[in-house]
CSV table of C-alpha atoms in Angstrom, one decimal:
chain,number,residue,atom,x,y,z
A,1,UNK,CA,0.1,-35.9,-4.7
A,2,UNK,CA,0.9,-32.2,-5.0
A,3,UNK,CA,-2.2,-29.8,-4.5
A,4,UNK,CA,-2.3,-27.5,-7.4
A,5,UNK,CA,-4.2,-25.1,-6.0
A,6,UNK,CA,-1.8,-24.5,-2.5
A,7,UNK,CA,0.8,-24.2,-5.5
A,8,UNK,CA,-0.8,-21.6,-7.4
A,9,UNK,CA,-1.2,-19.8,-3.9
A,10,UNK,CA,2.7,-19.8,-3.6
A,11,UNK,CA,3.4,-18.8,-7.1
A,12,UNK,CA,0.9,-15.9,-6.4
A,13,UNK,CA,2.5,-15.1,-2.8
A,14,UNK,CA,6.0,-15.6,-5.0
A,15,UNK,CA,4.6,-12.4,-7.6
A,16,UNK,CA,3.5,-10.2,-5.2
A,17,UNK,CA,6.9,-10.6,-2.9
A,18,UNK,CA,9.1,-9.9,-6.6
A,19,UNK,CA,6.8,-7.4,-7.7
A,20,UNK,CA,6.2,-5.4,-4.7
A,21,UNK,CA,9.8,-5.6,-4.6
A,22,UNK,CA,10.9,-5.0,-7.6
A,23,UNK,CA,8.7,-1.2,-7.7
A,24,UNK,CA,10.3,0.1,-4.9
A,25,UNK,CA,13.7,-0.6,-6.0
A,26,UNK,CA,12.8,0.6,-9.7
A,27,UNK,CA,11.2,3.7,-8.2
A,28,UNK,CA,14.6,4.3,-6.1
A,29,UNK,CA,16.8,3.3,-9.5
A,30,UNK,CA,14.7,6.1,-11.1
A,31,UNK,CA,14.6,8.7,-8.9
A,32,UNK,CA,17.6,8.4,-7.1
A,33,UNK,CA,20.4,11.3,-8.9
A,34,UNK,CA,23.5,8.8,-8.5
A,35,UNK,CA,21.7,6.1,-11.3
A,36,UNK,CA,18.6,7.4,-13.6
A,37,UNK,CA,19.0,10.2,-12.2
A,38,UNK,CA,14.9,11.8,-12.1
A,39,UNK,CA,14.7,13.6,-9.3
A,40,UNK,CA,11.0,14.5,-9.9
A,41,UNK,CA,8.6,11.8,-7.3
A,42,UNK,CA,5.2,14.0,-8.4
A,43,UNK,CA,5.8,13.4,-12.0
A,44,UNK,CA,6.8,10.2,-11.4
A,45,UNK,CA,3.5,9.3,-9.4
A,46,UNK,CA,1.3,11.1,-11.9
A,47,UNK,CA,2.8,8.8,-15.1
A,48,UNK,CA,2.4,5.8,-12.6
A,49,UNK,CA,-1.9,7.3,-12.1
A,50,UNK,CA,-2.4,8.2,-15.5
A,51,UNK,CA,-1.4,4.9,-17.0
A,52,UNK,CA,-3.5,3.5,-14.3
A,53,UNK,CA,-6.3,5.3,-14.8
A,54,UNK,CA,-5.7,4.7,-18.7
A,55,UNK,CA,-5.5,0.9,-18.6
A,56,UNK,CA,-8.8,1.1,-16.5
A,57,UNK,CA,-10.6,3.0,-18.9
A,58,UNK,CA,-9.7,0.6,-21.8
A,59,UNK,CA,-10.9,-2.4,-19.2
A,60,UNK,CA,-14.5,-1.2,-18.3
A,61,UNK,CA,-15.0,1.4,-21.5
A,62,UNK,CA,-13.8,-0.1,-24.3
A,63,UNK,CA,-13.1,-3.8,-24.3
A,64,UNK,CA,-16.0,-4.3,-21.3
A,65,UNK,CA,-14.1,-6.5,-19.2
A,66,UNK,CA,-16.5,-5.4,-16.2
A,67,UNK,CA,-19.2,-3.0,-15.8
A,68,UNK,CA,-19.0,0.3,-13.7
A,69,UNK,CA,-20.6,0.7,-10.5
A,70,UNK,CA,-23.4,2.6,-9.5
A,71,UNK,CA,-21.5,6.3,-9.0
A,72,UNK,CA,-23.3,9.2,-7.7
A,73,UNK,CA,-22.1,12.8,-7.4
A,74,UNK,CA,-22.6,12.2,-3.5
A,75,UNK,CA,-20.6,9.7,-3.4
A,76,UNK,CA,-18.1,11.0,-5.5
A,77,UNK,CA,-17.6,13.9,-3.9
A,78,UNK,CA,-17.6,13.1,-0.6
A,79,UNK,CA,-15.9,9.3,-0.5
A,80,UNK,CA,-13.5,9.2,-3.7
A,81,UNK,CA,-12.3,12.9,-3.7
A,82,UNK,CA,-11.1,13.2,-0.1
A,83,UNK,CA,-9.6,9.4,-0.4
A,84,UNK,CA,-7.6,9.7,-3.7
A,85,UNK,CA,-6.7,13.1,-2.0
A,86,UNK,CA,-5.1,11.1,0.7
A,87,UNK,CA,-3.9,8.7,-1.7
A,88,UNK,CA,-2.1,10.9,-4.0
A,89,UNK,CA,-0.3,12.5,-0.8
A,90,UNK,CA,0.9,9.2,0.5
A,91,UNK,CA,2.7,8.3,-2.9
A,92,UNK,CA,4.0,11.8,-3.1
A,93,UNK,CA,5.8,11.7,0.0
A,94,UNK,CA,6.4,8.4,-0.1
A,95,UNK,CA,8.3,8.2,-3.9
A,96,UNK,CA,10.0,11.9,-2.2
A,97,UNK,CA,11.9,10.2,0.7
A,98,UNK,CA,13.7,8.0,-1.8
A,99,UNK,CA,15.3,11.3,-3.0
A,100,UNK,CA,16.9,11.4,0.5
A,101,UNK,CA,17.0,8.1,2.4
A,102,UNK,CA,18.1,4.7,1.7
A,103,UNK,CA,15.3,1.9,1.2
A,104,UNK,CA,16.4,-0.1,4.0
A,105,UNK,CA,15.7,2.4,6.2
A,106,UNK,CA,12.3,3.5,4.7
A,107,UNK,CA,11.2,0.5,5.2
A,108,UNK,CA,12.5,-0.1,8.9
A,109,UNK,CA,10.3,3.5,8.9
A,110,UNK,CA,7.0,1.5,7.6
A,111,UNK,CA,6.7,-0.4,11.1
A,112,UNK,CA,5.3,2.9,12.2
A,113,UNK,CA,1.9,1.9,10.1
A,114,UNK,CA,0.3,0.1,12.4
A,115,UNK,CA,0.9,3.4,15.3
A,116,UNK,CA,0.0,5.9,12.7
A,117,UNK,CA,-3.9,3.6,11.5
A,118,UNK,CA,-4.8,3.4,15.3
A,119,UNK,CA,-4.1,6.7,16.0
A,120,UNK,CA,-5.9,7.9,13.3
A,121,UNK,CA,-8.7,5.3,14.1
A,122,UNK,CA,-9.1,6.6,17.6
A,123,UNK,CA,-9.1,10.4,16.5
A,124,UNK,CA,-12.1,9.1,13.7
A,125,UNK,CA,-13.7,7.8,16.5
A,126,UNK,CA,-13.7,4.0,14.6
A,127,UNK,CA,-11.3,2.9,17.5
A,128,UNK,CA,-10.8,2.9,21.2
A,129,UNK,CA,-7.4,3.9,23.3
A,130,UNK,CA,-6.8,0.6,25.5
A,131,UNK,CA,-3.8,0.0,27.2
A,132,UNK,CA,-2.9,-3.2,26.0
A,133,UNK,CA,-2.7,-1.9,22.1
A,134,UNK,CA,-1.1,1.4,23.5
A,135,UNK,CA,2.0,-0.2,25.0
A,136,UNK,CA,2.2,-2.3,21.8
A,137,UNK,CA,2.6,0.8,19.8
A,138,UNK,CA,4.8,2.2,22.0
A,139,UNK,CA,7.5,-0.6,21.4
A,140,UNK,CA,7.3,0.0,17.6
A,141,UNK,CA,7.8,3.3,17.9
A,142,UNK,CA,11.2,3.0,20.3
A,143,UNK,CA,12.0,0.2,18.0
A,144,UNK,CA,12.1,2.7,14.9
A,145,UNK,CA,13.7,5.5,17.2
A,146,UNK,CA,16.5,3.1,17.7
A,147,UNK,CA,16.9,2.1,14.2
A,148,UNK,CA,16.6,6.0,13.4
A,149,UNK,CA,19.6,6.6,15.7
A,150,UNK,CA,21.4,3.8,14.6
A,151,UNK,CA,20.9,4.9,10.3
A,152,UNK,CA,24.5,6.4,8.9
A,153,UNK,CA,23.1,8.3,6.5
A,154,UNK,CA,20.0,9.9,8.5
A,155,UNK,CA,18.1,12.5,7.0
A,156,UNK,CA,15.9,14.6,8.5
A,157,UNK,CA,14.3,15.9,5.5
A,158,UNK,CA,13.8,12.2,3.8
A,159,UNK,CA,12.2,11.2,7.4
A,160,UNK,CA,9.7,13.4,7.5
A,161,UNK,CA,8.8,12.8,4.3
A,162,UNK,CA,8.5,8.8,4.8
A,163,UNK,CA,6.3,9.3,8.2
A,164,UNK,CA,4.1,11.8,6.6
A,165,UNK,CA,3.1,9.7,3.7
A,166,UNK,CA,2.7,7.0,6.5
A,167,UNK,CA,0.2,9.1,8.0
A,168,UNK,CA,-1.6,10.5,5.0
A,169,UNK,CA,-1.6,6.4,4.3
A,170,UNK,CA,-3.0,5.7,7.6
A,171,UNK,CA,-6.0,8.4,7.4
A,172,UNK,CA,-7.0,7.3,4.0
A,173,UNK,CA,-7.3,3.6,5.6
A,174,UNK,CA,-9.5,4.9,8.0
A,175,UNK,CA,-11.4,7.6,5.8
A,176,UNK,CA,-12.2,4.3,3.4
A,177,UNK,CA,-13.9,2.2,6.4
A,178,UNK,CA,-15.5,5.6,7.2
A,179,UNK,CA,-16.8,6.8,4.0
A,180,UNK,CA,-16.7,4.6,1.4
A,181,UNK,CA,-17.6,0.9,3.3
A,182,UNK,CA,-20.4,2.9,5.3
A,183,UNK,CA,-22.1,3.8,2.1
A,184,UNK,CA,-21.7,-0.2,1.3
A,185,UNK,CA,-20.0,0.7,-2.0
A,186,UNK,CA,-18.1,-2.5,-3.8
A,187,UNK,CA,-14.9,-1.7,-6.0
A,188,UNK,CA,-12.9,-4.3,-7.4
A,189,UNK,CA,-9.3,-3.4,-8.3
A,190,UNK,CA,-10.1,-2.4,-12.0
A,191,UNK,CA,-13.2,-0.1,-10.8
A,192,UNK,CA,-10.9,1.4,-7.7
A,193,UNK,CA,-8.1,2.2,-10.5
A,194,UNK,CA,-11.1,3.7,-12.8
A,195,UNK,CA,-11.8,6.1,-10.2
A,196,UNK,CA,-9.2,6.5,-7.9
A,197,UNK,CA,-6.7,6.9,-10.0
A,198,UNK,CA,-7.7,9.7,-12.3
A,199,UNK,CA,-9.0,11.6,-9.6
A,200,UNK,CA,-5.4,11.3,-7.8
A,201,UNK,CA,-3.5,12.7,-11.1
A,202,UNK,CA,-5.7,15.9,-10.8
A,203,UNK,CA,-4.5,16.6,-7.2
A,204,UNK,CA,-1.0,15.7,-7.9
A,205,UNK,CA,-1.1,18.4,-11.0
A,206,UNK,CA,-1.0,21.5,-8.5
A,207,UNK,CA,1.9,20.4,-6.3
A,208,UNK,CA,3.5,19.4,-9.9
A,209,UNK,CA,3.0,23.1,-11.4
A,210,UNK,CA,4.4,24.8,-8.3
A,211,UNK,CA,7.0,22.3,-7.3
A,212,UNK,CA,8.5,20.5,-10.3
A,213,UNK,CA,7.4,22.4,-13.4
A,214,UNK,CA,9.7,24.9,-13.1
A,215,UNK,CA,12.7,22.7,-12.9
A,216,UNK,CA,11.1,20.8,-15.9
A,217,UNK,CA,14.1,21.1,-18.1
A,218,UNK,CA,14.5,19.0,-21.3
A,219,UNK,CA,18.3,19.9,-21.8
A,220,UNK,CA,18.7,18.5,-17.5
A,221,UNK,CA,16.1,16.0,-17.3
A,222,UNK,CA,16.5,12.3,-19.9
A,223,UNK,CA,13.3,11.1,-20.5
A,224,UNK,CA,13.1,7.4,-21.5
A,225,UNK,CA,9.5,6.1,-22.8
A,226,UNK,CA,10.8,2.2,-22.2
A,227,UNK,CA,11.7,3.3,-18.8
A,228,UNK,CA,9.2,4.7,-17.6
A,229,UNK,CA,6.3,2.4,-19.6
A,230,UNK,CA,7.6,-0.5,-17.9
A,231,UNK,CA,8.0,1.5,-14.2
A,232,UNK,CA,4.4,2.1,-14.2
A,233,UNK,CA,3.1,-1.3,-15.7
A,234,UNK,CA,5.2,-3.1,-13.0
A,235,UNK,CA,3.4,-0.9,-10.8
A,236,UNK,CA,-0.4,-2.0,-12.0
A,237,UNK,CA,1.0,-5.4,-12.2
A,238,UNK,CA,1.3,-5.0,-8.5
A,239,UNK,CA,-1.9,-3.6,-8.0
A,240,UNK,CA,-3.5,-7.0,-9.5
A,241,UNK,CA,-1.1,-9.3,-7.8
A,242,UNK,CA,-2.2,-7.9,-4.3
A,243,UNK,CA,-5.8,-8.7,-5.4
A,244,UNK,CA,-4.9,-12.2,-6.3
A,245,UNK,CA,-2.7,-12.9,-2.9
A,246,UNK,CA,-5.8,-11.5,-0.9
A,247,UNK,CA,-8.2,-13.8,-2.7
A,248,UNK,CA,-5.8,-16.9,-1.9
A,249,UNK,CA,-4.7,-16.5,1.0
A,250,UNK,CA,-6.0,-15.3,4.8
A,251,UNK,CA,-4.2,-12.3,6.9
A,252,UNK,CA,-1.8,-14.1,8.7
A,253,UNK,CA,-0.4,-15.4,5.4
A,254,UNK,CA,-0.9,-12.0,3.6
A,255,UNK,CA,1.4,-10.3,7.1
A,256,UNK,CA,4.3,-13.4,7.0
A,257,UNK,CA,4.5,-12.8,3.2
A,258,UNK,CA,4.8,-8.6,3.7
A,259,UNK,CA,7.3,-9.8,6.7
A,260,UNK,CA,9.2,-11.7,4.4
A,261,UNK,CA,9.2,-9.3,1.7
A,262,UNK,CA,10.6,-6.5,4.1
A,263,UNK,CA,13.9,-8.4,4.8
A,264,UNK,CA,14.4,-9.3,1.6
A,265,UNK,CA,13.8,-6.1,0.1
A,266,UNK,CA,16.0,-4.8,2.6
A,267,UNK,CA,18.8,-7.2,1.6
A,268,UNK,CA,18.1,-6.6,-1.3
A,269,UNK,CA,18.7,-2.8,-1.4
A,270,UNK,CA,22.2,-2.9,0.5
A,271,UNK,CA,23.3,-5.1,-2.7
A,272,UNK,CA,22.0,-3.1,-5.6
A,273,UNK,CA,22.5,0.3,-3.7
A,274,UNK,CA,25.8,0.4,-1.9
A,275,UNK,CA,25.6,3.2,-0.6
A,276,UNK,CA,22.8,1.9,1.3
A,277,UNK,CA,24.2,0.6,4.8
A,278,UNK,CA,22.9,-1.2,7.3
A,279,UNK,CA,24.1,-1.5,10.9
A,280,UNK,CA,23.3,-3.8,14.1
A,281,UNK,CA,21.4,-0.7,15.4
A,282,UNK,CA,19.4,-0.5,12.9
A,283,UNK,CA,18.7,-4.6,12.6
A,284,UNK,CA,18.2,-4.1,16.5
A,285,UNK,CA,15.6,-1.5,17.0
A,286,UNK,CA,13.9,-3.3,13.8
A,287,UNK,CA,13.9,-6.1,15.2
A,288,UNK,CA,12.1,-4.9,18.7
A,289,UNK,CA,9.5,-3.0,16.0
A,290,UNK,CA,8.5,-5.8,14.3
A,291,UNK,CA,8.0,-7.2,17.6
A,292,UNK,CA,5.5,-5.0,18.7
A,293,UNK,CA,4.0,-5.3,15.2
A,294,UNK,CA,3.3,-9.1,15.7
A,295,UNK,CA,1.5,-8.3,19.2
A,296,UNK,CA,-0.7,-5.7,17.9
A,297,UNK,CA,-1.2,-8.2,14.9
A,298,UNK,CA,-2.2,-11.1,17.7
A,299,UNK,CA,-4.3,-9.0,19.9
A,300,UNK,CA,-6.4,-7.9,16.6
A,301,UNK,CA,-6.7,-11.9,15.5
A,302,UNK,CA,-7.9,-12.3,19.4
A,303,UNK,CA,-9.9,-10.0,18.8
A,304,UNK,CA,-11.5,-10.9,15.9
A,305,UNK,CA,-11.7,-14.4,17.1
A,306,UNK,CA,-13.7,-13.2,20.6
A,307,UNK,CA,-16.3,-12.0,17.9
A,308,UNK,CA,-17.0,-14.9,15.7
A,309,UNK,CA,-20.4,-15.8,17.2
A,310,UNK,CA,-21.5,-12.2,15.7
A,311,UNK,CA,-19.8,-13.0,12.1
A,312,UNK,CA,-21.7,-16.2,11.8
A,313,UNK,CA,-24.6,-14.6,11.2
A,314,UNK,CA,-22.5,-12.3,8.1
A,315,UNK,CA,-22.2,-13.3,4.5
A,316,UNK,CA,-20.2,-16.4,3.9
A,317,UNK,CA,-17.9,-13.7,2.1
A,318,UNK,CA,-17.5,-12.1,5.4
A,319,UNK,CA,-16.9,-15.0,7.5
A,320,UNK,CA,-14.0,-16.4,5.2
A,321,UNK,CA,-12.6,-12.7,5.5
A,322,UNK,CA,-12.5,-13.1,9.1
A,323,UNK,CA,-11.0,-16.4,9.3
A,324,UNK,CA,-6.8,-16.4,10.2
A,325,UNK,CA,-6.3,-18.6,7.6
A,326,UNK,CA,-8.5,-19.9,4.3
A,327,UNK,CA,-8.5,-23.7,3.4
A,328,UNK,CA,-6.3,-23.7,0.6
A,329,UNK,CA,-9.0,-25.6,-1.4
A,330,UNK,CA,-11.0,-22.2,-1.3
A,331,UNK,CA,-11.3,-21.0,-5.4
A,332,UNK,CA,-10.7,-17.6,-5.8
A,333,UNK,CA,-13.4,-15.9,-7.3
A,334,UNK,CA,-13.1,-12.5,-8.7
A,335,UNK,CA,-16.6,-11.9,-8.9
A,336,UNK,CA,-17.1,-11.8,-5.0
A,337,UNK,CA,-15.6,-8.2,-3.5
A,338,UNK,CA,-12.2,-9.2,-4.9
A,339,UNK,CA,-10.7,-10.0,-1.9
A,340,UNK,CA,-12.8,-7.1,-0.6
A,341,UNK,CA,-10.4,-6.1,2.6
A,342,UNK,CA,-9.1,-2.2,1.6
A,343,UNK,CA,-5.7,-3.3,0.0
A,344,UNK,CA,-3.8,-1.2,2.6
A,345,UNK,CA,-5.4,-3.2,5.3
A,346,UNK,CA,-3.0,-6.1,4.7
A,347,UNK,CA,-0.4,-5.2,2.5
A,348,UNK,CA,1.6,-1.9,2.3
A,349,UNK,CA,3.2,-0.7,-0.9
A,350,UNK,CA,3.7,2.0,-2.9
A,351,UNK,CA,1.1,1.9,-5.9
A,352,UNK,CA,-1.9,-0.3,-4.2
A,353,UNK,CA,-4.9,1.2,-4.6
A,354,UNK,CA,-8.1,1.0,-2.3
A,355,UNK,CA,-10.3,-2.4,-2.7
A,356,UNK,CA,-13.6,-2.0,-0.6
A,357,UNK,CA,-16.2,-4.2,-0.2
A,358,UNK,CA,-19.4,-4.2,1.8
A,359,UNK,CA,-17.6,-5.3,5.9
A,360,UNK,CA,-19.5,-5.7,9.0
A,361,UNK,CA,-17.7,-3.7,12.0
A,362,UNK,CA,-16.0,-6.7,13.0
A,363,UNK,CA,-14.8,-7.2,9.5
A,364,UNK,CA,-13.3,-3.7,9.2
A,365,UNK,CA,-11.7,-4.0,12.5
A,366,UNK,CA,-8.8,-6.1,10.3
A,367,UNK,CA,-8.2,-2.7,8.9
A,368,UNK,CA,-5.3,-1.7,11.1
A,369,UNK,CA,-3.5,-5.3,10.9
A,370,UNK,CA,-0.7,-3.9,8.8
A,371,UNK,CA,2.2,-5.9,7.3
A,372,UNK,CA,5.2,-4.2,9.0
């Protein structure tokens, strides 16, 4: 007897994994001079937010899907601001590198994720150095040094570009269980796109004057409204698919999924980009980075585990959260925190906004368990 629900959780897992997918690729088709040929990431980013931020508007103002929350000035100002600033900076840098590096190698780069949240985390003060996470970290980081050394087309510039939008990620991870969980504020993903995302388009609009404005030619640059309307819809569609595979599923199958997703999508991207190479180096020192990825990932799940007397006594939201895996007879209910983990905190993409939720300590300390 097939169980429909553990079938519904594949076809979900299925959507996310093609989605996710499919936006980076589109975003590299687009920007990438040799095919669309839209050299212009900020603009890019800001279409992607203000569609966003549109669609959100139409959901919670106009057609009431669900009501706003409780937003103060206070909280405003000093949660949402500095995090969509963070935000905005990550898919700036992030949507710039594919101007410069293949997306094979950006995301061989992403195994750094997991090194840039607990470095953050320690500097916030919401983590500890230890020894046993440090060495961990440290065999990501010669994995990706190998792959780096092993990359044909290396590019500095690109590079630099990737691991800072890594890092602006990594600090807006840790600025969300800082800011926003501490003041116990609950936004599912329509809410977080209601006000994260306009508030992002307003600080991309400065780097976009001075940087991309002036090259703003109509007589250079094709503008396609098909194009770009279904670039950013496949990128809310991945918003909401994330919020779906976190409801389903637990965080070891949220990591194997983002695992699986990376290999493809790197397969993927040596197919429809030729120029796009890949060499045993580069599989190599991957390959010894995802390894250090699933130890930190296992010492985390230990860790969590160790604490499980304390989340017994947490909300039965909580202690699902918590758990490695959930049954897959557990009904999703959209009502309930949405999955409530920050959507960084388990899957990495491009266009994922924040989803917070009220966690305990030991809740947030899933935070930096990062699909490579």
């Amino acid at each position: 007897m097939i169980n429909k629900t553990l079938v519904l959780t594949y076809i979900y897992l299925l959507i996310y994994i093609v989605l996710s997918s499919g936006v980076i690729l589109y975003n590299k088709w687009v920007l990438s001079p040799k095919y669309f040929n839209f050299p212009l990431p900020i603009t890019l980013t800001m279409i992607h937010m203000g569609f966003s931020g549109f669609v959100a508007f139409l959901l919670i103002r106009v057609f009431k899907v669900v009501a706003p929350v409780k937003m103060t000035f206070e909280i405003y100002a000093t949660c949402v601001v500095p995090i969509s600033a963070f935000f905005a900076s990550s898919l700036w840098f992030g949507n710039t590198a594919y101007l410069h590096i293949s997306v094979a190698f950006i995301q061989m780069l992403k195994a750094l994720m997991p090194v840039a949240t607990f470095i953050m985390a320690v500097i916030c003060g919401t983590d500890k150095p230890r020894c046993d996470v440090f060495s961990n970290m440290l065999l990501v980081s010669v994995g990706v040094v190998i792959s780096s050394y092993g990359e044909i087309h290396f590019n500095i510039v690109g590079t630099v570009y990737q691991v800072t939008g890594i890092f602006a990620e990594a600090l807006r991870l840790v600025l969300t269980q800082v800011l926003l969980q501490k003041k116990g504020l609950t936004l599912n993903p329509i809410n977080s796109l209601y006000y994260i995302a306009p508030c992002s388009f307003v600080f991309l609009a400065f780097p976009w004057y001075v940087l991309e404005k002036p090259t703003m030619e109509v007589s250079q640059i094709q503008f396609n409204f098909w194009i770009f309307f279904s670039n950013a819809l496949c990128a809310l569609a991945l918003n909401f698919s994330i919020f779906l595979v976190i409801g389903r599923t637990g965080a070891v199958t949220i990591r194997v999924a983002g695992v699986l997703k990376d290999w493809i999508l790197i397969a993927l991207s040596t197919v429809i980009f030729p120029e796009s190479t890949i060499t045993g180096l580069n599989i190599i020192g991957y390959a010894i980075a995802l390894c250090g990825v699933v130890m930190y990932n296992y010492i985390k799940v230990k860790d969590v585990k160790a604490s499980q007397p304390i989340a017994d006594s947490l909300p039965d939201r909580i202690n699902k959260e918590l758990k490695m895996e959930k049954k897959s007879s557990d009904k999703f209910n959209p009502d309930v925190g949405g999955g409530s983990l920050g959507v960084g905190a388990e899957i990495n993409d491009e266009e994922a906004p924040l989803i917070t939720s009220r966690l305990s300590h030991i809740g947030r300390t899933q935070l930096g368990n990062h699909a490579v």
